[in-house]
Amino acid sequence: MEQRDRSFFDEINDYHFGNLSAQDKLLFDSRLIIDLELAAAYEEFSDTLKIIKQQNIHNLKNDFQLLDAVLDKEFLSNQKRKPVILYIAATLVVLLSISMIYFHQNKLDNPAKAYYEKDIGLPVVMGENNNIQLDRAMSFYKLNDYEKAKNILTLLSNKKPTDTLTYYIGVNNYELGQYKNAINFFKKVDKQSSFYDKAQYRLGLSYWQVNEIDSTRQVFSNLKSPSSSYSVQAELILKKIK
Amino acid sequence: MKTDFINSIKSGKKDELLDVYKRYRNDFIRWAVTNYNVSIEEAKDVFQDIIIALYQNITDGKLTELNCELRTFLYQIGKFKLLNLKKREQHKTLYEEDFLHVTPMGVDTFFDTDEEKYINYELSNYLSHLCENCRTLIDLFYIKELPLKKVAKIMGYKNEDVAKKKRYECFKKLTVIYQKEKQNGTKR
């Protein structure tokens, strides 16, 4: 009996591992149909083999479980670290954006800034000047309160516009960073006015500030003439914006 | 590299599989949780199922080559499993044609039809009833599928006939244990 079992077992193994020739395999397939004992032995073999395979998967799962303990720890620590990393990343992005805006702003501002000098304003001698409001405006201007200075100058200009008022409204707009408004006022200063050169120079700088390079070039080209008190600066600026 | 991996697994080197498990598990879980609205536990189970299915398909000879990177392969299979998981939850019909290119046999056949049986079986540890020698012998023959000659050499047997005889004895012991348990289970 055992001999027979053993013989079946060896044959089944050869069949299972593909060690039989095509002819022998065909023969074995036929015997599986007609030989009930062999068929039963084969079924028994298949069942046991399945158990072996399942046991192997079971062992594999145990190995995974051992790894899971370590991997779960890593996973959780990464999860905890994630918000901190996100927080740092967000802060860096904000800082980077601010610095880029600042850098960009400076890039636009700096060239014109380097050539700008603050107008000293008109002398304020209380009692000697009939226009007290203009004195007040100049006082505010000298105290760097350009908004108040501009308001007073605008009120005065609405009553009776003069080149002096127009020029200083432009200057205050420039100081406030309102370059487009400044351009409108500097442009209005009459050619005959004593403020004309100053206004033109600041007009050029205002154009530069808003990146209107053609207009900037035009204004400084006019100021290049030796008769202008800004000819040297105009030359330098023209070279710079080439 | 891809073929090397398959060959290693086929020759019974589990370490390679455990390496893959370690390397991709946590990233996969994060990806699954983020993209498929599954819980961490579900994602863990899916990943383990994928690795086991990968192992079974390689050892059964169903998967002989990978036509993409292993990571891509695992994620594609994962996508399929996760969608099926969601499908089961939502009872919706899904089409999986876009995954069919992943393996030569198609992802839909990647998971065995007996998959649930493989994954959820309750197994008494029959092999633990065998002696150490028998367990090793069975592992070499039926898991690593080494030829008789090699097994005889590893086990220090005189020749292949001794190996054959021992193989029979060990297998028979296991069959008896299993059949006995099965009968007890039926009686219970």
mmCIF file of N, CA and C in Angstrom, chain A residues 1-2 5-6 9-10 13-14 16-17 44-61 63-65 67-68 70-72 74-75 78-79 82, chain B residues 14 17-18 21-22 25-26 29-30 40 44 48 51-52 55-56 117 119 121 123-127 138 141-143 145 161 164-165 167-168 171-172 174-175 178-179 182:
data_model
loop_
_atom_site.group_PDB
_atom_site.id
_atom_site.type_symbol
_atom_site.label_atom_id
_atom_site.label_comp_id
_atom_site.label_asym_id
_atom_site.label_seq_id
_atom_site.Cartn_x
_atom_site.Cartn_y
_atom_site.Cartn_z
ATOM 1 N N MET A 1 0.840 -1.217 0.000
ATOM 2 C CA MET A 1 0.000 0.000 0.000
ATOM 3 C C MET A 1 0.869 1.258 0.000
ATOM 4 N N GLU A 2 1.862 1.227 0.947
ATOM 5 C CA GLU A 2 2.740 2.392 1.043
ATOM 6 C C GLU A 2 3.556 2.559 -0.234
ATOM 7 N N ASP A 5 1.392 4.161 -2.700
ATOM 8 C CA ASP A 5 1.270 5.589 -2.329
ATOM 9 C C ASP A 5 2.484 6.366 -2.771
ATOM 10 N N ARG A 6 3.625 5.797 -2.447
ATOM 11 C CA ARG A 6 4.906 6.438 -2.749
ATOM 12 C C ARG A 6 5.082 6.626 -4.250
ATOM 13 N N PHE A 9 2.870 9.341 -5.374
ATOM 14 C CA PHE A 9 3.383 10.622 -4.892
ATOM 15 C C PHE A 9 4.506 11.149 -5.792
ATOM 16 N N ASP A 10 5.419 10.250 -6.148
ATOM 17 C CA ASP A 10 6.535 10.666 -7.010
ATOM 18 C C ASP A 10 6.033 11.103 -8.379
ATOM 19 N N ASN A 13 4.332 14.458 -8.129
ATOM 20 C CA ASN A 13 5.327 15.528 -8.029
ATOM 21 C C ASN A 13 5.937 15.859 -9.386
ATOM 22 N N ASP A 14 6.263 14.819 -10.125
ATOM 23 C CA ASP A 14 6.821 15.049 -11.459
ATOM 24 C C ASP A 14 5.819 15.787 -12.351
ATOM 25 N N HIS A 16 3.334 17.708 -11.296
ATOM 26 C CA HIS A 16 3.136 19.059 -10.759
ATOM 27 C C HIS A 16 4.279 20.002 -11.149
ATOM 28 N N PHE A 17 5.509 19.513 -11.065
ATOM 29 C CA PHE A 17 6.655 20.382 -11.363
ATOM 30 C C PHE A 17 7.024 20.398 -12.845
ATOM 31 N N GLU A 44 -5.625 14.890 -2.762
ATOM 32 C CA GLU A 44 -5.021 15.001 -1.432
ATOM 33 C C GLU A 44 -3.732 15.846 -1.495
ATOM 34 N N PHE A 45 -2.956 15.570 -2.541
ATOM 35 C CA PHE A 45 -1.700 16.300 -2.754
ATOM 36 C C PHE A 45 -1.992 17.797 -2.943
ATOM 37 N N SER A 46 -2.987 18.074 -3.797
ATOM 38 C CA SER A 46 -3.335 19.476 -4.090
ATOM 39 C C SER A 46 -3.795 20.202 -2.831
ATOM 40 N N ASP A 47 -4.591 19.515 -2.033
ATOM 41 C CA ASP A 47 -5.080 20.111 -0.781
ATOM 42 C C ASP A 47 -3.922 20.464 0.142
ATOM 43 N N THR A 48 -3.020 19.504 0.310
ATOM 44 C CA THR A 48 -1.889 19.719 1.220
ATOM 45 C C THR A 48 -0.973 20.832 0.675
ATOM 46 N N LEU A 49 -0.799 20.821 -0.639
ATOM 47 C CA LEU A 49 0.047 21.847 -1.250
ATOM 48 C C LEU A 49 -0.543 23.237 -1.023
ATOM 49 N N LYS A 50 -1.859 23.295 -1.118
ATOM 50 C CA LYS A 50 -2.540 24.578 -0.897
ATOM 51 C C LYS A 50 -2.264 25.069 0.532
ATOM 52 N N ILE A 51 -2.299 24.099 1.460
ATOM 53 C CA ILE A 51 -2.036 24.447 2.856
ATOM 54 C C ILE A 51 -0.608 24.983 3.018
ATOM 55 N N ILE A 52 0.313 24.333 2.328
ATOM 56 C CA ILE A 52 1.711 24.784 2.407
ATOM 57 C C ILE A 52 1.829 26.216 1.877
ATOM 58 N N LYS A 53 1.180 26.468 0.755
ATOM 59 C CA LYS A 53 1.234 27.805 0.146
ATOM 60 C C LYS A 53 0.578 28.832 1.075
ATOM 61 N N GLN A 54 -0.556 28.429 1.648
ATOM 62 C CA GLN A 54 -1.248 29.349 2.558
ATOM 63 C C GLN A 54 -0.402 29.641 3.791
ATOM 64 N N GLN A 55 0.257 28.581 4.257
ATOM 65 C CA GLN A 55 1.120 28.761 5.428
ATOM 66 C C GLN A 55 2.257 29.729 5.100
ATOM 67 N N ASN A 56 2.736 29.623 3.885
ATOM 68 C CA ASN A 56 3.806 30.506 3.449
ATOM 69 C C ASN A 56 3.338 31.963 3.428
ATOM 70 N N ILE A 57 2.124 32.163 2.922
ATOM 71 C CA ILE A 57 1.555 33.520 2.899
ATOM 72 C C ILE A 57 1.352 34.012 4.332
ATOM 73 N N HIS A 58 0.911 33.095 5.170
ATOM 74 C CA HIS A 58 0.709 33.425 6.575
ATOM 75 C C HIS A 58 2.034 33.893 7.211
ATOM 76 N N ASN A 59 3.091 33.168 6.903
ATOM 77 C CA ASN A 59 4.415 33.549 7.429
ATOM 78 C C ASN A 59 4.852 34.910 6.883
ATOM 79 N N LEU A 60 4.515 35.116 5.610
ATOM 80 C CA LEU A 60 4.858 36.387 4.971
ATOM 81 C C LEU A 60 4.134 37.530 5.681
ATOM 82 N N LYS A 61 2.874 37.281 5.991
ATOM 83 C CA LYS A 61 2.094 38.299 6.699
ATOM 84 C C LYS A 61 2.687 38.594 8.073
ATOM 85 N N ASP A 63 5.830 38.371 8.781
ATOM 86 C CA ASP A 63 7.010 39.205 8.530
ATOM 87 C C ASP A 63 6.592 40.662 8.308
ATOM 88 N N PHE A 64 5.492 40.836 7.563
ATOM 89 C CA PHE A 64 4.998 42.194 7.316
ATOM 90 C C PHE A 64 4.595 42.858 8.627
ATOM 91 N N GLN A 65 3.976 42.068 9.484
ATOM 92 C CA GLN A 65 3.534 42.629 10.766
ATOM 93 C C GLN A 65 4.708 43.136 11.585
ATOM 94 N N LEU A 67 7.485 44.244 10.380
ATOM 95 C CA LEU A 67 7.927 45.481 9.741
ATOM 96 C C LEU A 67 6.958 46.629 10.032
ATOM 97 N N ASP A 68 5.668 46.277 10.080
ATOM 98 C CA ASP A 68 4.643 47.307 10.298
ATOM 99 C C ASP A 68 4.898 48.105 11.571
ATOM 100 N N VAL A 70 7.616 48.983 12.976
ATOM 101 C CA VAL A 70 8.642 50.022 12.747
ATOM 102 C C VAL A 70 8.114 51.082 11.768
ATOM 103 N N LEU A 71 7.492 50.588 10.683
ATOM 104 C CA LEU A 71 7.020 51.515 9.648
ATOM 105 C C LEU A 71 5.899 52.434 10.160
ATOM 106 N N ASP A 72 5.050 51.893 11.041
ATOM 107 C CA ASP A 72 3.981 52.725 11.601
ATOM 108 C C ASP A 72 4.545 53.872 12.419
ATOM 109 N N GLU A 74 7.449 55.297 11.984
ATOM 110 C CA GLU A 74 7.979 56.274 11.020
ATOM 111 C C GLU A 74 6.852 57.091 10.409
ATOM 112 N N PHE A 75 5.779 56.375 10.080
ATOM 113 C CA PHE A 75 4.639 57.029 9.437
ATOM 114 C C PHE A 75 4.045 58.095 10.345
ATOM 115 N N ASN A 78 6.302 61.076 10.799
ATOM 116 C CA ASN A 78 6.255 61.929 9.605
ATOM 117 C C ASN A 78 4.978 62.742 9.562
ATOM 118 N N GLN A 79 3.877 62.108 9.992
ATOM 119 C CA GLN A 79 2.590 62.801 10.009
ATOM 120 C C GLN A 79 2.647 63.990 10.950
ATOM 121 N N LYS A 82 4.772 66.723 9.610
ATOM 122 C CA LYS A 82 4.238 67.352 8.396
ATOM 123 C C LYS A 82 3.712 68.778 8.637
ATOM 124 N N LYS B 14 12.816 36.011 0.024
ATOM 125 C CA LYS B 14 11.758 36.875 0.549
ATOM 126 C C LYS B 14 12.283 38.262 0.910
ATOM 127 N N LEU B 17 11.359 41.006 -1.311
ATOM 128 C CA LEU B 17 9.959 41.393 -1.179
ATOM 129 C C LEU B 17 9.766 42.287 0.056
ATOM 130 N N LEU B 18 10.450 41.920 1.133
ATOM 131 C CA LEU B 18 10.342 42.721 2.358
ATOM 132 C C LEU B 18 10.945 44.108 2.142
ATOM 133 N N TYR B 21 8.431 46.105 0.354
ATOM 134 C CA TYR B 21 7.388 46.446 1.319
ATOM 135 C C TYR B 21 7.804 47.667 2.156
ATOM 136 N N LYS B 22 9.056 47.613 2.638
ATOM 137 C CA LYS B 22 9.569 48.708 3.474
ATOM 138 C C LYS B 22 9.661 50.008 2.671
ATOM 139 N N ARG B 25 5.736 51.185 1.324
ATOM 140 C CA ARG B 25 4.501 51.123 2.120
ATOM 141 C C ARG B 25 3.985 52.494 2.576
ATOM 142 N N ASN B 26 4.817 53.252 3.288
ATOM 143 C CA ASN B 26 4.309 54.492 3.878
ATOM 144 C C ASN B 26 3.935 55.543 2.832
ATOM 145 N N ILE B 29 0.592 54.536 1.482
ATOM 146 C CA ILE B 29 -0.508 54.831 2.411
ATOM 147 C C ILE B 29 -0.888 56.318 2.315
ATOM 148 N N ARG B 30 0.152 57.162 2.351
ATOM 149 C CA ARG B 30 -0.106 58.612 2.253
ATOM 150 C C ARG B 30 -0.852 58.942 0.955
ATOM 151 N N ILE B 40 -6.406 55.144 6.988
ATOM 152 C CA ILE B 40 -5.021 54.661 7.018
ATOM 153 C C ILE B 40 -5.025 53.131 7.095
ATOM 154 N N LYS B 44 -3.385 50.509 4.500
ATOM 155 C CA LYS B 44 -2.371 49.524 4.925
ATOM 156 C C LYS B 44 -2.750 48.136 4.397
ATOM 157 N N GLN B 48 -0.748 45.724 1.702
ATOM 158 C CA GLN B 48 -0.312 44.363 2.023
ATOM 159 C C GLN B 48 -0.887 43.356 1.013
ATOM 160 N N ILE B 51 1.146 43.462 -2.206
ATOM 161 C CA ILE B 51 2.449 42.798 -2.121
ATOM 162 C C ILE B 51 2.265 41.275 -2.120
ATOM 163 N N ILE B 52 1.234 40.818 -1.421
ATOM 164 C CA ILE B 52 0.988 39.372 -1.392
ATOM 165 C C ILE B 52 0.576 38.878 -2.784
ATOM 166 N N TYR B 55 3.556 38.685 -4.930
ATOM 167 C CA TYR B 55 4.328 37.499 -4.585
ATOM 168 C C TYR B 55 3.698 36.238 -5.182
ATOM 169 N N GLN B 56 2.386 36.111 -5.007
ATOM 170 C CA GLN B 56 1.701 34.912 -5.511
ATOM 171 C C GLN B 56 1.768 34.820 -7.026
ATOM 172 N N LYS B 117 -10.020 33.970 -0.013
ATOM 173 C CA LYS B 117 -9.672 32.752 0.709
ATOM 174 C C LYS B 117 -8.217 32.838 1.191
ATOM 175 N N ILE B 119 -6.514 35.556 1.687
ATOM 176 C CA ILE B 119 -6.268 36.646 2.623
ATOM 177 C C ILE B 119 -6.956 36.444 3.964
ATOM 178 N N TYR B 121 -8.134 33.542 5.299
ATOM 179 C CA TYR B 121 -8.232 32.190 5.836
ATOM 180 C C TYR B 121 -7.837 32.135 7.314
ATOM 181 N N LEU B 123 -5.981 29.743 9.575
ATOM 182 C CA LEU B 123 -5.142 28.578 9.361
ATOM 183 C C LEU B 123 -4.478 28.115 10.650
ATOM 184 N N SER B 124 -4.714 26.862 10.948
ATOM 185 C CA SER B 124 -3.944 26.310 12.066
ATOM 186 C C SER B 124 -2.537 26.111 11.540
ATOM 187 N N ASN B 125 -1.592 26.221 12.401
ATOM 188 C CA ASN B 125 -0.224 26.127 11.917
ATOM 189 C C ASN B 125 0.191 24.658 11.792
ATOM 190 N N TYR B 126 -0.307 24.023 10.705
ATOM 191 C CA TYR B 126 -0.047 22.588 10.510
ATOM 192 C C TYR B 126 1.443 22.287 10.443
ATOM 193 N N LEU B 127 2.150 23.162 9.788
ATOM 194 C CA LEU B 127 3.586 22.904 9.599
ATOM 195 C C LEU B 127 4.356 22.851 10.912
ATOM 196 N N ILE B 138 10.174 20.820 3.077
ATOM 197 C CA ILE B 138 8.948 21.260 2.380
ATOM 198 C C ILE B 138 9.120 22.659 1.802
ATOM 199 N N PHE B 141 11.311 22.340 -1.314
ATOM 200 C CA PHE B 141 10.630 21.706 -2.448
ATOM 201 C C PHE B 141 9.445 22.505 -2.977
ATOM 202 N N TYR B 142 8.592 22.924 -2.052
ATOM 203 C CA TYR B 142 7.295 23.447 -2.500
ATOM 204 C C TYR B 142 7.159 24.969 -2.463
ATOM 205 N N ILE B 143 8.043 25.649 -1.749
ATOM 206 C CA ILE B 143 8.004 27.122 -1.764
ATOM 207 C C ILE B 143 9.099 27.637 -2.692
ATOM 208 N N GLU B 145 10.828 25.727 -4.585
ATOM 209 C CA GLU B 145 10.741 24.847 -5.758
ATOM 210 C C GLU B 145 12.121 24.491 -6.330
ATOM 211 N N ASP B 161 17.528 9.982 -4.218
ATOM 212 C CA ASP B 161 16.530 9.014 -3.767
ATOM 213 C C ASP B 161 16.174 9.227 -2.305
ATOM 214 N N LYS B 164 13.987 12.158 -2.131
ATOM 215 C CA LYS B 164 12.640 11.798 -2.586
ATOM 216 C C LYS B 164 11.860 11.113 -1.477
ATOM 217 N N LYS B 165 12.565 10.168 -0.786
ATOM 218 C CA LYS B 165 11.934 9.393 0.282
ATOM 219 C C LYS B 165 11.518 10.332 1.432
ATOM 220 N N ARG B 167 11.044 13.515 1.249
ATOM 221 C CA ARG B 167 9.981 14.404 0.771
ATOM 222 C C ARG B 167 8.621 13.723 0.951
ATOM 223 N N TYR B 168 8.569 12.455 0.570
ATOM 224 C CA TYR B 168 7.326 11.696 0.693
ATOM 225 C C TYR B 168 6.884 11.617 2.150
ATOM 226 N N PHE B 171 5.778 15.056 3.562
ATOM 227 C CA PHE B 171 4.529 15.482 2.949
ATOM 228 C C PHE B 171 3.357 14.662 3.486
ATOM 229 N N LYS B 172 3.625 13.368 3.608
ATOM 230 C CA LYS B 172 2.587 12.443 4.100
ATOM 231 C C LYS B 172 2.175 12.829 5.517
ATOM 232 N N LEU B 174 2.329 15.682 6.907
ATOM 233 C CA LEU B 174 1.536 16.918 6.847
ATOM 234 C C LEU B 174 0.109 16.625 6.369
ATOM 235 N N THR B 175 -0.001 15.762 5.374
ATOM 236 C CA THR B 175 -1.321 15.402 4.845
ATOM 237 C C THR B 175 -2.172 14.767 5.938
ATOM 238 N N TYR B 178 -3.275 17.351 8.418
ATOM 239 C CA TYR B 178 -4.291 18.216 7.816
ATOM 240 C C TYR B 178 -5.642 17.498 7.705
ATOM 241 N N GLN B 179 -5.585 16.258 7.219
ATOM 242 C CA GLN B 179 -6.829 15.493 7.044
ATOM 243 C C GLN B 179 -7.518 15.267 8.398
ATOM 244 N N LYS B 182 -9.080 18.387 9.471
ATOM 245 C CA LYS B 182 -10.246 18.644 8.635
ATOM 246 C C LYS B 182 -11.453 17.834 9.125
#
